[in-house]
Amino acid sequence: MLSPERLALPDYEYLAQRHVLTYMEDAVCQLLENKEDISQYGIARFFTEYFNSVCQGTHILFREFSFIQATPHNRASFLRAFWRCFRTVGKNGDLLTMREYHCLLQLLCPDFPLELTQKAARIVLMDDAMDCLMSFADFLFAFQIQFYYSEFLESVAAIYQDLLAGKNPNTVIVPTSSSGQHRQRPTLGEASMLEGVEASLFYQCLENLCDRHKYSCPPPALVKEVLSNVQRLTFYGFLVALSKHHGINQALGALPDKGDLMHDPAMDEELERLLVQIPGLVNSATANPEASCLPSRTPPRVGSPWRPLHHARKIDAESDGSTEETDESET
């Protein structure tokens, strides 16, 4: 049965909203790049595997950043993959630096930009130095806001700067996603000196902005709820409120609630199934039950069960130095 949303939209609008053309173009490009390998099991099977992986959200693994950020579904899938792959960091209670979290992000996306990781860390650290330690949960929810709504936040930063400068909010010029990336966010010194901006005036500007960013901004009603609780706020205070808002996390739908962040029964079951297949691992644990009860901070590396057929390509063994940074963090 077709959903009410599907019935209410013309075909071309529905396809555009779901970014079907983006996935078709990507599938064809991969087909052409790997046509010799794909010819062994057929084009029909390739397209089946490809779109199954899109539905499951595993199509973004080890892909370039330009593809990962190309659609809202890709961004949500990347957030979910990052959480599922590295939630043991939170389980173990480890605290990591911004650089270490960036190394984890690069394991899933080798060219992930450092700037985005820095901006996410700034939401958590505020006035603290960028090399301070952060919990997995704090970084993850800040990263979710910064990554998923990156273009929206660039425009919000521009509006905030204009309000600090005393400009008329009715004449604020909102930059596009490309031009907005070159505008610097307000510094913490400026925000502290002026104690932020008036919340009601800030919301009037953001309300128009949300209309322009229909697929990449938090629900306007939830933004209004965040701003209605205070009279004045700073830019980073606004970002912190967004990252901690339960309703915004639910609306985005990529991550579980904070209380359930360390629980993923489906992944645990899959890992147990894979660990059983490793020769000698189960026997050694059975022979030494005391050792099996000890907490392990370095679980066995297991090949990802998610990687679909269309990702079967050679991986360049060279790195950009992120391994060196990880090694330094372990010493």
mmCIF file of C-alpha atoms in Angstrom:
data_model
loop_
_atom_site.group_PDB
_atom_site.id
_atom_site.type_symbol
_atom_site.label_atom_id
_atom_site.label_comp_id
_atom_site.label_asym_id
_atom_site.label_seq_id
_atom_site.Cartn_x
_atom_site.Cartn_y
_atom_site.Cartn_z
ATOM 1 C CA MET A 1 0.000 0.000 0.000
ATOM 2 C CA LEU A 2 1.307 3.439 -0.873
ATOM 3 C CA SER A 3 1.881 5.855 1.981
ATOM 4 C CA PRO A 4 -0.299 9.012 2.267
ATOM 5 C CA GLU A 5 2.832 11.073 1.576
ATOM 6 C CA ARG A 6 3.408 9.185 -1.672
ATOM 7 C CA LEU A 7 -0.203 9.618 -2.798
ATOM 8 C CA ALA A 8 -0.152 13.364 -2.100
ATOM 9 C CA LEU A 9 2.895 14.112 -4.282
ATOM 10 C CA PRO A 10 3.348 13.934 -8.048
ATOM 11 C CA ASP A 11 5.835 11.288 -9.183
ATOM 12 C CA TYR A 12 8.617 13.723 -10.047
ATOM 13 C CA GLU A 13 8.342 15.519 -6.689
ATOM 14 C CA TYR A 14 8.363 12.263 -4.756
ATOM 15 C CA LEU A 15 11.442 11.005 -6.637
ATOM 16 C CA ALA A 16 13.212 14.311 -6.054
ATOM 17 C CA GLN A 17 12.329 14.320 -2.351
ATOM 18 C CA ARG A 18 13.736 10.793 -1.972
ATOM 19 C CA HIS A 19 16.837 11.634 -4.056
ATOM 20 C CA VAL A 20 16.271 8.613 -6.266
ATOM 21 C CA LEU A 21 18.254 10.180 -9.112
ATOM 22 C CA THR A 22 21.286 10.523 -6.816
ATOM 23 C CA TYR A 23 21.244 6.802 -6.068
ATOM 24 C CA MET A 24 20.629 5.844 -9.687
ATOM 25 C CA GLU A 25 23.617 7.908 -10.822
ATOM 26 C CA ASP A 26 25.812 6.431 -8.110
ATOM 27 C CA ALA A 27 24.721 2.886 -8.952
ATOM 28 C CA VAL A 28 25.493 3.373 -12.634
ATOM 29 C CA CYS A 29 28.922 4.847 -11.821
ATOM 30 C CA GLN A 30 29.770 1.870 -9.638
ATOM 31 C CA LEU A 31 28.469 -0.479 -12.292
ATOM 32 C CA LEU A 32 30.790 1.043 -14.886
ATOM 33 C CA GLU A 33 33.780 1.081 -12.528
ATOM 34 C CA ASN A 34 33.361 -2.583 -11.574
ATOM 35 C CA LYS A 35 31.744 -4.006 -14.701
ATOM 36 C CA GLU A 36 34.218 -6.906 -14.959
ATOM 37 C CA ASP A 37 33.476 -8.132 -11.431
ATOM 38 C CA ILE A 38 29.751 -7.449 -11.707
ATOM 39 C CA SER A 39 29.469 -9.382 -14.982
ATOM 40 C CA GLN A 40 30.178 -12.564 -13.024
ATOM 41 C CA TYR A 41 26.896 -12.426 -11.112
ATOM 42 C CA GLY A 42 24.736 -10.183 -13.298
ATOM 43 C CA ILE A 43 23.517 -6.602 -13.460
ATOM 44 C CA ALA A 44 20.118 -7.386 -11.945
ATOM 45 C CA ARG A 45 21.724 -8.843 -8.843
ATOM 46 C CA PHE A 46 24.010 -5.815 -8.568
ATOM 47 C CA PHE A 47 21.095 -3.358 -8.568
ATOM 48 C CA THR A 48 19.232 -5.542 -6.060
ATOM 49 C CA GLU A 49 22.229 -5.565 -3.737
ATOM 50 C CA TYR A 50 22.793 -1.842 -4.191
ATOM 51 C CA PHE A 51 19.273 -0.700 -3.327
ATOM 52 C CA ASN A 52 19.004 -3.234 -0.502
ATOM 53 C CA SER A 53 22.097 -1.636 1.011
ATOM 54 C CA VAL A 54 20.547 1.833 0.545
ATOM 55 C CA CYS A 55 17.446 0.697 2.432
ATOM 56 C CA GLN A 56 19.571 -0.868 5.184
ATOM 57 C CA GLY A 57 21.793 2.203 5.451
ATOM 58 C CA THR A 58 25.050 0.316 4.811
ATOM 59 C CA HIS A 59 25.689 1.907 1.422
ATOM 60 C CA ILE A 60 27.687 4.770 2.994
ATOM 61 C CA LEU A 61 30.417 2.592 4.509
ATOM 62 C CA PHE A 62 33.922 3.530 3.334
ATOM 63 C CA ARG A 63 32.538 6.005 0.811
ATOM 64 C CA GLU A 64 33.817 9.494 0.015
ATOM 65 C CA PHE A 65 32.499 12.436 2.036
ATOM 66 C CA SER A 66 30.759 14.035 -0.944
ATOM 67 C CA PHE A 67 28.507 10.969 -1.194
ATOM 68 C CA ILE A 68 27.961 10.618 2.545
ATOM 69 C CA GLN A 69 26.573 14.147 2.826
ATOM 70 C CA ALA A 70 24.676 14.042 -0.490
ATOM 71 C CA THR A 71 21.247 13.186 0.970
ATOM 72 C CA PRO A 72 19.528 13.306 4.376
ATOM 73 C CA HIS A 73 19.218 9.509 4.283
ATOM 74 C CA ASN A 74 22.959 9.171 3.739
ATOM 75 C CA ARG A 75 23.692 11.461 6.666
ATOM 76 C CA ALA A 76 21.341 9.594 8.982
ATOM 77 C CA SER A 77 22.827 6.271 7.824
ATOM 78 C CA PHE A 78 26.350 7.494 8.561
ATOM 79 C CA LEU A 79 25.343 8.648 12.045
ATOM 80 C CA ARG A 80 23.764 5.269 12.738
ATOM 81 C CA ALA A 81 26.807 3.400 11.418
ATOM 82 C CA PHE A 82 29.182 5.491 13.551
ATOM 83 C CA TRP A 83 27.109 4.791 16.645
ATOM 84 C CA ARG A 84 26.848 1.052 15.999
ATOM 85 C CA CYS A 85 30.524 0.622 15.160
ATOM 86 C CA PHE A 86 31.967 2.554 18.092
ATOM 87 C CA ARG A 87 29.394 2.401 20.899
ATOM 88 C CA THR A 88 31.831 0.149 22.814
ATOM 89 C CA VAL A 89 33.785 3.353 23.448
ATOM 90 C CA GLY A 90 30.852 4.500 25.536
ATOM 91 C CA LYS A 91 30.338 1.077 27.081
ATOM 92 C CA ASN A 92 33.915 1.011 28.321
ATOM 93 C CA GLY A 93 33.608 4.532 29.676
ATOM 94 C CA ASP A 94 36.495 5.779 27.541
ATOM 95 C CA LEU A 95 37.009 9.509 27.099
ATOM 96 C CA LEU A 96 38.584 10.595 23.821
ATOM 97 C CA THR A 97 39.936 13.803 22.359
ATOM 98 C CA MET A 98 38.595 15.529 19.278
ATOM 99 C CA ARG A 99 41.507 14.115 17.216
ATOM 100 C CA GLU A 100 40.743 10.582 18.349
ATOM 101 C CA TYR A 101 37.065 10.883 17.448
ATOM 102 C CA HIS A 102 38.146 12.220 14.062
ATOM 103 C CA CYS A 103 40.286 9.098 13.549
ATOM 104 C CA LEU A 104 37.207 6.955 14.225
ATOM 105 C CA LEU A 105 35.204 8.941 11.691
ATOM 106 C CA GLN A 106 37.955 8.440 9.117
ATOM 107 C CA LEU A 107 37.741 4.679 9.569
ATOM 108 C CA LEU A 108 34.274 4.897 8.007
ATOM 109 C CA CYS A 109 34.984 7.834 5.665
ATOM 110 C CA PRO A 110 38.702 8.331 4.895
ATOM 111 C CA ASP A 111 38.312 11.923 3.663
ATOM 112 C CA PHE A 112 35.988 13.118 6.433
ATOM 113 C CA PRO A 113 36.825 16.817 6.987
ATOM 114 C CA LEU A 114 38.506 17.768 10.246
ATOM 115 C CA GLU A 115 36.559 21.046 10.343
ATOM 116 C CA LEU A 116 33.246 19.285 10.976
ATOM 117 C CA THR A 117 34.739 17.265 13.832
ATOM 118 C CA GLN A 118 36.173 20.438 15.348
ATOM 119 C CA LYS A 119 32.799 22.201 15.186
ATOM 120 C CA ALA A 120 31.080 19.255 16.862
ATOM 121 C CA ALA A 121 33.707 19.190 19.595
ATOM 122 C CA ARG A 122 33.263 22.925 20.182
ATOM 123 C CA ILE A 123 29.586 22.334 21.034
ATOM 124 C CA VAL A 124 30.702 20.014 23.842
ATOM 125 C CA LEU A 125 33.824 21.809 25.033
ATOM 126 C CA MET A 126 32.660 25.436 24.757
ATOM 127 C CA ASP A 127 35.401 27.412 26.584
ATOM 128 C CA ASP A 128 37.627 24.403 27.201
ATOM 129 C CA ALA A 129 40.664 23.634 25.065
ATOM 130 C CA MET A 130 40.099 21.488 21.978
ATOM 131 C CA ASP A 131 42.361 18.729 23.313
ATOM 132 C CA CYS A 132 40.114 18.056 26.336
ATOM 133 C CA LEU A 133 38.495 14.646 26.716
ATOM 134 C CA MET A 134 34.850 13.987 25.809
ATOM 135 C CA SER A 135 32.478 11.125 26.492
ATOM 136 C CA PHE A 136 31.114 9.165 23.547
ATOM 137 C CA ALA A 137 27.512 10.215 24.229
ATOM 138 C CA ASP A 138 28.321 13.921 24.494
ATOM 139 C CA PHE A 139 30.330 13.911 21.283
ATOM 140 C CA LEU A 140 27.843 11.752 19.370
ATOM 141 C CA PHE A 141 24.791 13.938 19.992
ATOM 142 C CA ALA A 142 26.744 17.129 19.284
ATOM 143 C CA PHE A 143 28.140 15.568 16.131
ATOM 144 C CA GLN A 144 24.651 14.546 15.043
ATOM 145 C CA ILE A 145 23.427 18.157 15.109
ATOM 146 C CA GLN A 146 26.542 19.557 13.457
ATOM 147 C CA PHE A 147 26.749 16.945 10.695
ATOM 148 C CA TYR A 148 23.096 16.503 9.781
ATOM 149 C CA TYR A 149 22.168 20.193 9.919
ATOM 150 C CA SER A 150 25.513 21.652 8.787
ATOM 151 C CA GLU A 151 24.144 24.006 6.088
ATOM 152 C CA PHE A 152 21.338 25.160 8.368
ATOM 153 C CA LEU A 153 23.802 25.938 11.164
ATOM 154 C CA GLU A 154 26.008 27.953 8.828
ATOM 155 C CA SER A 155 23.033 30.140 8.013
ATOM 156 C CA VAL A 156 22.084 30.365 11.702
ATOM 157 C CA ALA A 157 25.617 31.553 12.475
ATOM 158 C CA ALA A 158 25.299 34.286 9.849
ATOM 159 C CA ILE A 159 21.977 35.434 11.302
ATOM 160 C CA TYR A 160 23.448 35.436 14.801
ATOM 161 C CA GLN A 161 26.341 37.611 13.676
ATOM 162 C CA ASP A 162 23.941 40.082 12.057
ATOM 163 C CA LEU A 163 21.855 40.308 15.229
ATOM 164 C CA LEU A 164 24.974 40.903 17.305
ATOM 165 C CA ALA A 165 25.877 43.715 14.918
ATOM 166 C CA GLY A 166 22.435 45.294 15.440
ATOM 167 C CA LYS A 167 21.169 44.774 11.911
ATOM 168 C CA ASN A 168 17.453 44.699 11.160
ATOM 169 C CA PRO A 169 16.398 41.030 11.169
ATOM 170 C CA ASN A 170 13.915 41.707 8.387
ATOM 171 C CA THR A 171 16.800 42.530 6.050
ATOM 172 C CA VAL A 172 19.073 39.660 7.019
ATOM 173 C CA ILE A 173 20.576 38.056 3.927
ATOM 174 C CA VAL A 174 20.812 34.309 4.446
ATOM 175 C CA PRO A 175 23.806 32.793 2.608
ATOM 176 C CA THR A 176 23.585 29.675 0.506
ATOM 177 C CA SER A 177 25.238 26.481 1.751
ATOM 178 C CA SER A 178 28.296 27.170 -0.406
ATOM 179 C CA SER A 179 28.799 30.814 0.565
ATOM 180 C CA GLY A 180 27.860 30.265 4.192
ATOM 181 C CA GLN A 181 30.740 27.869 4.725
ATOM 182 C CA HIS A 182 33.214 30.723 4.278
ATOM 183 C CA ARG A 183 31.690 32.911 6.969
ATOM 184 C CA GLN A 184 33.205 32.509 10.409
ATOM 185 C CA ARG A 185 31.032 31.719 13.367
ATOM 186 C CA PRO A 186 30.836 34.254 16.183
ATOM 187 C CA THR A 187 33.653 33.862 18.652
ATOM 188 C CA LEU A 188 32.959 32.946 22.230
ATOM 189 C CA GLY A 189 34.389 36.281 23.329
ATOM 190 C CA GLU A 190 31.827 38.224 21.320
ATOM 191 C CA ALA A 191 28.969 36.083 22.577
ATOM 192 C CA SER A 192 30.040 36.382 26.217
ATOM 193 C CA MET A 193 30.510 40.137 26.024
ATOM 194 C CA LEU A 194 27.013 40.758 24.644
ATOM 195 C CA GLU A 195 25.351 37.855 26.486
ATOM 196 C CA GLY A 196 23.910 36.544 23.251
ATOM 197 C CA VAL A 197 20.803 37.784 21.473
ATOM 198 C CA GLU A 198 17.134 38.089 22.317
ATOM 199 C CA ALA A 199 15.542 34.655 21.907
ATOM 200 C CA SER A 200 12.205 35.849 20.474
ATOM 201 C CA LEU A 201 13.924 37.974 17.827
ATOM 202 C CA PHE A 202 16.271 35.107 17.026
ATOM 203 C CA TYR A 203 13.318 32.779 16.468
ATOM 204 C CA GLN A 204 11.598 35.213 14.087
ATOM 205 C CA CYS A 205 14.661 35.019 11.851
ATOM 206 C CA LEU A 206 14.988 31.250 12.166
ATOM 207 C CA GLU A 207 11.334 30.700 11.338
ATOM 208 C CA ASN A 208 11.877 32.084 7.824
ATOM 209 C CA LEU A 209 15.120 30.158 7.540
ATOM 210 C CA CYS A 210 13.382 26.864 8.325
ATOM 211 C CA ASP A 211 11.042 27.438 5.390
ATOM 212 C CA ARG A 212 14.046 27.600 3.083
ATOM 213 C CA HIS A 213 15.686 24.498 4.549
ATOM 214 C CA LYS A 214 12.753 22.104 4.500
ATOM 215 C CA TYR A 215 14.867 18.930 4.434
ATOM 216 C CA SER A 216 17.857 20.018 6.521
ATOM 217 C CA CYS A 217 16.641 21.817 9.600
ATOM 218 C CA PRO A 218 15.066 20.788 12.924
ATOM 219 C CA PRO A 219 11.259 20.940 13.093
ATOM 220 C CA PRO A 220 10.302 24.623 13.564
ATOM 221 C CA ALA A 221 7.971 23.771 16.457
ATOM 222 C CA LEU A 222 10.876 22.189 18.349
ATOM 223 C CA VAL A 223 13.159 25.125 17.572
ATOM 224 C CA LYS A 224 10.478 27.421 19.005
ATOM 225 C CA GLU A 225 10.268 25.205 22.089
ATOM 226 C CA VAL A 226 14.024 25.473 22.624
ATOM 227 C CA LEU A 227 14.000 29.261 22.302
ATOM 228 C CA SER A 228 10.863 29.800 24.366
ATOM 229 C CA ASN A 229 12.594 28.587 27.527
ATOM 230 C CA VAL A 230 15.072 31.474 27.659
ATOM 231 C CA GLN A 231 15.055 35.240 27.161
ATOM 232 C CA ARG A 232 18.550 35.511 25.686
ATOM 233 C CA LEU A 233 21.041 32.953 24.465
ATOM 234 C CA THR A 234 24.391 32.615 22.758
ATOM 235 C CA PHE A 235 25.038 30.806 19.501
ATOM 236 C CA TYR A 236 26.727 27.825 21.118
ATOM 237 C CA GLY A 237 24.114 27.806 23.849
ATOM 238 C CA PHE A 238 21.575 27.289 21.083
ATOM 239 C CA LEU A 239 23.594 24.410 19.610
ATOM 240 C CA VAL A 240 23.944 22.741 23.014
ATOM 241 C CA ALA A 241 20.177 22.975 23.520
ATOM 242 C CA LEU A 242 19.566 21.395 20.107
ATOM 243 C CA SER A 243 21.983 18.548 20.787
ATOM 244 C CA LYS A 244 20.327 17.713 24.114
ATOM 245 C CA HIS A 245 16.726 18.022 22.945
ATOM 246 C CA HIS A 246 14.954 14.668 23.082
ATOM 247 C CA GLY A 247 12.331 15.625 20.491
ATOM 248 C CA ILE A 248 14.890 16.729 17.900
ATOM 249 C CA ASN A 249 16.759 13.458 18.278
ATOM 250 C CA GLN A 250 13.524 11.542 17.762
ATOM 251 C CA ALA A 251 12.550 13.633 14.741
ATOM 252 C CA LEU A 252 15.899 12.971 13.091
ATOM 253 C CA GLY A 253 15.536 9.239 13.785
ATOM 254 C CA ALA A 254 19.172 8.184 13.386
ATOM 255 C CA LEU A 255 20.126 7.540 17.019
ATOM 256 C CA PRO A 256 18.333 5.979 19.981
ATOM 257 C CA ASP A 257 17.542 7.898 23.137
ATOM 258 C CA LYS A 258 20.514 8.629 25.349
ATOM 259 C CA GLY A 259 19.396 5.997 27.871
ATOM 260 C CA ASP A 260 19.468 3.303 25.177
ATOM 261 C CA LEU A 261 22.669 4.469 23.499
ATOM 262 C CA MET A 262 24.757 1.514 24.643
ATOM 263 C CA HIS A 263 22.169 -1.107 23.719
ATOM 264 C CA ASP A 264 21.961 -2.586 20.240
ATOM 265 C CA PRO A 265 20.610 -6.158 20.486
ATOM 266 C CA ALA A 266 20.668 -6.726 16.724
ATOM 267 C CA MET A 267 24.342 -5.811 16.474
ATOM 268 C CA ASP A 268 25.234 -7.810 19.599
ATOM 269 C CA GLU A 269 23.547 -10.889 18.156
ATOM 270 C CA GLU A 270 25.353 -10.475 14.839
ATOM 271 C CA LEU A 271 28.724 -10.067 16.562
ATOM 272 C CA GLU A 272 28.135 -13.155 18.681
ATOM 273 C CA ARG A 273 27.316 -15.123 15.562
ATOM 274 C CA LEU A 274 30.523 -13.952 13.890
ATOM 275 C CA LEU A 275 32.694 -14.555 16.954
ATOM 276 C CA VAL A 276 31.522 -18.152 17.110
ATOM 277 C CA GLN A 277 32.898 -18.620 13.596
ATOM 278 C CA ILE A 278 36.429 -17.573 14.626
ATOM 279 C CA PRO A 279 38.477 -20.768 15.168
ATOM 280 C CA GLY A 280 39.815 -21.202 18.704
ATOM 281 C CA LEU A 281 38.114 -18.151 20.191
ATOM 282 C CA VAL A 282 35.177 -19.972 21.789
ATOM 283 C CA ASN A 283 37.331 -22.904 22.922
ATOM 284 C CA SER A 284 39.881 -20.657 24.632
ATOM 285 C CA ALA A 285 37.130 -18.766 26.447
ATOM 286 C CA THR A 286 35.568 -22.037 27.607
ATOM 287 C CA ALA A 287 38.914 -23.429 28.779
ATOM 288 C CA ASN A 288 39.652 -20.306 30.825
ATOM 289 C CA PRO A 289 36.316 -18.988 32.154
ATOM 290 C CA GLU A 290 38.011 -16.480 34.464
ATOM 291 C CA ALA A 291 39.676 -14.791 31.515
ATOM 292 C CA SER A 292 36.410 -14.699 29.609
ATOM 293 C CA CYS A 293 34.841 -12.677 32.415
ATOM 294 C CA LEU A 294 37.495 -9.995 32.289
ATOM 295 C CA PRO A 295 36.469 -6.801 30.488
ATOM 296 C CA SER A 296 38.229 -6.511 27.157
ATOM 297 C CA ARG A 297 39.044 -3.035 25.892
ATOM 298 C CA THR A 298 40.392 -4.442 22.626
ATOM 299 C CA PRO A 299 37.778 -6.853 21.206
ATOM 300 C CA PRO A 300 38.761 -9.045 18.253
ATOM 301 C CA ARG A 301 38.605 -7.302 14.904
ATOM 302 C CA VAL A 302 35.830 -8.772 12.829
ATOM 303 C CA GLY A 303 35.151 -8.055 9.169
ATOM 304 C CA SER A 304 32.033 -5.992 8.669
ATOM 305 C CA PRO A 305 29.060 -8.199 7.710
ATOM 306 C CA TRP A 306 27.391 -5.182 6.055
ATOM 307 C CA ARG A 307 29.608 -4.651 3.060
ATOM 308 C CA PRO A 308 27.485 -5.321 -0.042
ATOM 309 C CA LEU A 309 28.687 -6.742 -3.325
ATOM 310 C CA HIS A 310 28.973 -3.371 -5.026
ATOM 311 C CA HIS A 311 31.610 -2.309 -2.496
ATOM 312 C CA ALA A 312 34.011 -5.043 -3.617
ATOM 313 C CA ARG A 313 36.817 -2.812 -4.767
ATOM 314 C CA LYS A 314 40.495 -2.434 -3.958
ATOM 315 C CA ILE A 315 41.232 -0.164 -0.996
ATOM 316 C CA ASP A 316 44.266 2.080 -1.163
ATOM 317 C CA ALA A 317 46.637 1.059 1.606
ATOM 318 C CA GLU A 318 48.076 4.531 1.963
ATOM 319 C CA SER A 319 46.810 6.778 4.762
ATOM 320 C CA ASP A 320 46.893 10.474 5.425
ATOM 321 C CA GLY A 321 48.498 10.141 8.819
ATOM 322 C CA SER A 322 45.403 9.380 10.908
ATOM 323 C CA THR A 323 46.931 6.036 12.007
ATOM 324 C CA GLU A 324 49.908 7.870 13.415
ATOM 325 C CA GLU A 325 47.605 10.066 15.493
ATOM 326 C CA THR A 326 45.748 7.039 16.839
ATOM 327 C CA ASP A 327 49.034 5.390 17.799
ATOM 328 C CA GLU A 328 50.042 8.478 19.717
ATOM 329 C CA SER A 329 46.745 8.498 21.600
ATOM 330 C CA GLU A 330 47.260 4.909 22.737
ATOM 331 C CA THR A 331 50.692 5.525 24.270
#
